[in-house]
C-alpha positions as a printed Julia matrix, in Angstrom:
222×3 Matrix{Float64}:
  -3.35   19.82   -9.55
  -6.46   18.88  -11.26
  -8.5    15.4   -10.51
  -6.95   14.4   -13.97
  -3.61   15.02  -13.07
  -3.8    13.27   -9.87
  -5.06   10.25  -10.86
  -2.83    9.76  -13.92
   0.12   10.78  -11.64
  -0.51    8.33   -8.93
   1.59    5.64   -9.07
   3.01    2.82   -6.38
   6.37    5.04   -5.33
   9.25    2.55   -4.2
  11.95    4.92   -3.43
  11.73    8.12   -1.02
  13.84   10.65    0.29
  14.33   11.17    4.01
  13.01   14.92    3.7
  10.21   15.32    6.42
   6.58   15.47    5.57
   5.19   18.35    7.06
   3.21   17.49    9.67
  -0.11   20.0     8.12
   0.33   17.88    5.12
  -0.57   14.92    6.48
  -3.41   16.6     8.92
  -4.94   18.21    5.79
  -4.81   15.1     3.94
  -6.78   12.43    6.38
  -8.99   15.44    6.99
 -10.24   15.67    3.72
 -10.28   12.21    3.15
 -12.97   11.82    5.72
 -15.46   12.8     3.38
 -14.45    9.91    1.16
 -17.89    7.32    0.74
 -18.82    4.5     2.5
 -22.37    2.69    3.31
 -24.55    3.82    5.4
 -21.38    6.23    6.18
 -19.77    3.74    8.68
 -16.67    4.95    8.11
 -14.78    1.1     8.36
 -11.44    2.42    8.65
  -8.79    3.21   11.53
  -5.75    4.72   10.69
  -2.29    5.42   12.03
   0.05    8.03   10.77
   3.31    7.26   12.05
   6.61    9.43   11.79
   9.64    9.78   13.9
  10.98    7.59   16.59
   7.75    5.07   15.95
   8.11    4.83   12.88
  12.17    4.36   13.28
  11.29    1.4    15.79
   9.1    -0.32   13.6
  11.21   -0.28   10.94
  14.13   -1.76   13.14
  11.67   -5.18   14.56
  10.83   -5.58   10.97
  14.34   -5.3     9.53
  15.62   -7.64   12.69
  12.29  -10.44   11.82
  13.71  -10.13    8.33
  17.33  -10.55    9.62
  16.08  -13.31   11.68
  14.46  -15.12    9.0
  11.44  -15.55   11.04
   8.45  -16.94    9.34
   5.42  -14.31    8.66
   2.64  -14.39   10.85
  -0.69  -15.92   10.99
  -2.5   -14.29    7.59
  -5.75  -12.51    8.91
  -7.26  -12.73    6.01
  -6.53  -13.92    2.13
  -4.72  -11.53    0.08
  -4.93  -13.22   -3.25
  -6.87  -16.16   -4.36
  -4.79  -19.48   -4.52
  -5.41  -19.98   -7.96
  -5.52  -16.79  -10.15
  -7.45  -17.33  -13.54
  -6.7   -15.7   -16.72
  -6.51  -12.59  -17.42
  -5.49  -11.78  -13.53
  -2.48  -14.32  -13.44
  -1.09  -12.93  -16.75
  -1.33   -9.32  -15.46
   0.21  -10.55  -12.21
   3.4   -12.39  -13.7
   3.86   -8.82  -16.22
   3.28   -6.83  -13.32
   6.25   -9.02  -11.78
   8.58   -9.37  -14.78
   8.16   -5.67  -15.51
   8.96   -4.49  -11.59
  12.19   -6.91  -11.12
  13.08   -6.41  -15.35
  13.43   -2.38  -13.94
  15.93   -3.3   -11.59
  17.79   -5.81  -13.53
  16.74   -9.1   -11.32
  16.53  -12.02  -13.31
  13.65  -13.92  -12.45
  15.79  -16.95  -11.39
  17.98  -14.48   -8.87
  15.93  -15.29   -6.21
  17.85  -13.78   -3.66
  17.87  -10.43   -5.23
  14.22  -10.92   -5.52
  14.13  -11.12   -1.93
  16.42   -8.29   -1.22
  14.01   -6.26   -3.22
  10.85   -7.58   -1.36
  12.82   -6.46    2.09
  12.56   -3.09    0.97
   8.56   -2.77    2.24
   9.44   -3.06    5.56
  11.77   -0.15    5.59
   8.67    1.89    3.73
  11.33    2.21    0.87
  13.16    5.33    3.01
   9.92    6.77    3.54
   9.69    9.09    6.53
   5.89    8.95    7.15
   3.58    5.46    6.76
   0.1     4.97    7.11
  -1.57    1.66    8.66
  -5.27    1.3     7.99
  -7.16   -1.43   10.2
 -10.38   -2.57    9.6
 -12.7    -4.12   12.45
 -12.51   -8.03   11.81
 -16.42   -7.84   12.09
 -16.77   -6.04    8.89
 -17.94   -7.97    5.44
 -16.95   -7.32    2.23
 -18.65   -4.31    1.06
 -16.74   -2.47    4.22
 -13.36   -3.84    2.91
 -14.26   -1.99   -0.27
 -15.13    0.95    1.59
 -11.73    0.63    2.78
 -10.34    0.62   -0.01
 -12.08    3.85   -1.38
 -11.06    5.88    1.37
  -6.97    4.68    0.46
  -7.45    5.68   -3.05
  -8.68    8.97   -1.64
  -5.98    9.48    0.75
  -3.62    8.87   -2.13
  -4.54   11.11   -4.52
  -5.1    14.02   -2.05
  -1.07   12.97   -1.04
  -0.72   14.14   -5.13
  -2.16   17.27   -4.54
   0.73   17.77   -1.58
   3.03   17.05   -3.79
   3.42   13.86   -2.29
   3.79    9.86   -3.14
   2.93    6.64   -1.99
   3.22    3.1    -2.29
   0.02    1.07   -0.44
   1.76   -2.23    0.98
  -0.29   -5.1     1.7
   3.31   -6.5     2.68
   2.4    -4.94    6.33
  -0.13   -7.62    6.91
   2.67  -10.27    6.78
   4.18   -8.54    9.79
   0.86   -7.18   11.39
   2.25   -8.6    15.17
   5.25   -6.31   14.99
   3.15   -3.49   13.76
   0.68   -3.79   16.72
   3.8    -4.06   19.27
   4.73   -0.62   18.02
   0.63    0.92   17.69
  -0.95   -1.18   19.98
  -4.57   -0.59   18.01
  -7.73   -2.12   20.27
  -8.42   -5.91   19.83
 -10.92   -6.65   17.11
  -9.09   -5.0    14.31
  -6.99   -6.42   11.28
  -4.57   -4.73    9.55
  -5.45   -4.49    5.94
  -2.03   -2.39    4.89
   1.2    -0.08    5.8
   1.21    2.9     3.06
   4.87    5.0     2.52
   4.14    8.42    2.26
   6.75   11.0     1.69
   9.06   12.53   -1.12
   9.59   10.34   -4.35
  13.49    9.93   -4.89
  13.42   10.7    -8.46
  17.37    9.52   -9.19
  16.14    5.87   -9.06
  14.12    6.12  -12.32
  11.72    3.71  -10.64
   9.4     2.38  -13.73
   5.81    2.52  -14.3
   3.76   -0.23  -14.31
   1.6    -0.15  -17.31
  -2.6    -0.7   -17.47
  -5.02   -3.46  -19.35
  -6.49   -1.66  -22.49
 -10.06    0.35  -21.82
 -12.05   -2.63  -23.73
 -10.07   -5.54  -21.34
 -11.75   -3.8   -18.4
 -14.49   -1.87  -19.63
 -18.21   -2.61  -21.57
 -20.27    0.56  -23.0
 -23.71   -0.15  -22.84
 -25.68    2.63  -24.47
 -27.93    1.29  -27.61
 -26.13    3.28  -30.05
């Protein structure tokens, strides 16, 4: 699989099958995604792969919060801003209308919507997740670092044959995770990723992309 082919193939995954990832998959993945940039090479990221029994356990104190209907914990740090301007509120509610319009929830069905949103913290079936921490310390350009060395580790997962879904949804939950991974104080989790096998009997849609000139200026005095 070429760079192309990779990137244009990458897509958030929200269904898996239960069919192992082999554990030299994952190995050869974060390996090479080592070499993915960051300033000064500091390298901002700490990651856990988890599979298995972990993995299993985590799933079941999320499921049994959810269950529970206990609130979310403390944010660590501000996913979106509280008031998205144009154009990034209109791609937003798409984004939205086009994910739920997939799976046939009305917008007013909030309840289904819900149901839906309960599927991150199984990892959608996925039998492999990733959960990348970031020392609290860190500014801004680091967080972008971070997010650089995800985009790597996704599109290397492509060239496994694999999917993914990066979940910021983790964050909500990031006490339960650290019962499970107990990562040194200091850190913040930025986001859970499902890795494994996309279940392709869901017909899961794609969510489409702004147009090249929305995003994009040429600047070359032609």
């Amino acid at each position: 699989m070429d760079v192309y082919e990779a990137v244009t193939s990458r897509r958030a995954v929200r269904a898996f099958t239960n069919e192992p990832v082999p554990r030299e998959k994952l190995e050869r993945v974060l390996s090479a995604a080592a070499w993915a940039p960051s300033g000064s090479n500091l390298q901002p990221w700490h990651t856990y792969m988890v599979t298995g029994a972990p993995l299993a356990e985590l799933k079941k104190r999320a499921g049994e919060r959810l269950a529970l209907g206990d609130p979310w914990d403390a944010p660590e740090y501000e996913m979106y801003p509280p008031k998205l301007k144009s154009p990034y509120r209109e791609r937003r509610s798409a984004f939205g209308k086009q994910r739920y319009g997939a799976l046939g929830i009305a917008r007013e069905d909030l309840e289904a919507r819900q149901r839906a949103a309960a599927a991150n913290w199984d990892c959608f079936g996925a039998p492999a997740a990733l959960f990348c921490y970031i020392d609290k310390d860190m500014g801004s350009p680091q967080w972008a670092d971070v997010g650089m060395y995800l985009q790597t580790v996704m599109l290397l997962l492509r060239a496994e044959g694999l999917h993914s879904c990066a979940q910021m949804a983790w964050a909500k939950y990031h006490k339960t995770v650290a019962e499970v991974l107990s990562p040194p104080d200091g850190l913040v989790l930025f986001c859970g990723m499902s890795i494994g096998f996309e279940d392709v009997t869901t017909g899961d849609a794609r969510i489409g992309r702004a147009p090249l000139d929305e995003t994009v200026t040429f600047v070359d005095g032609l």
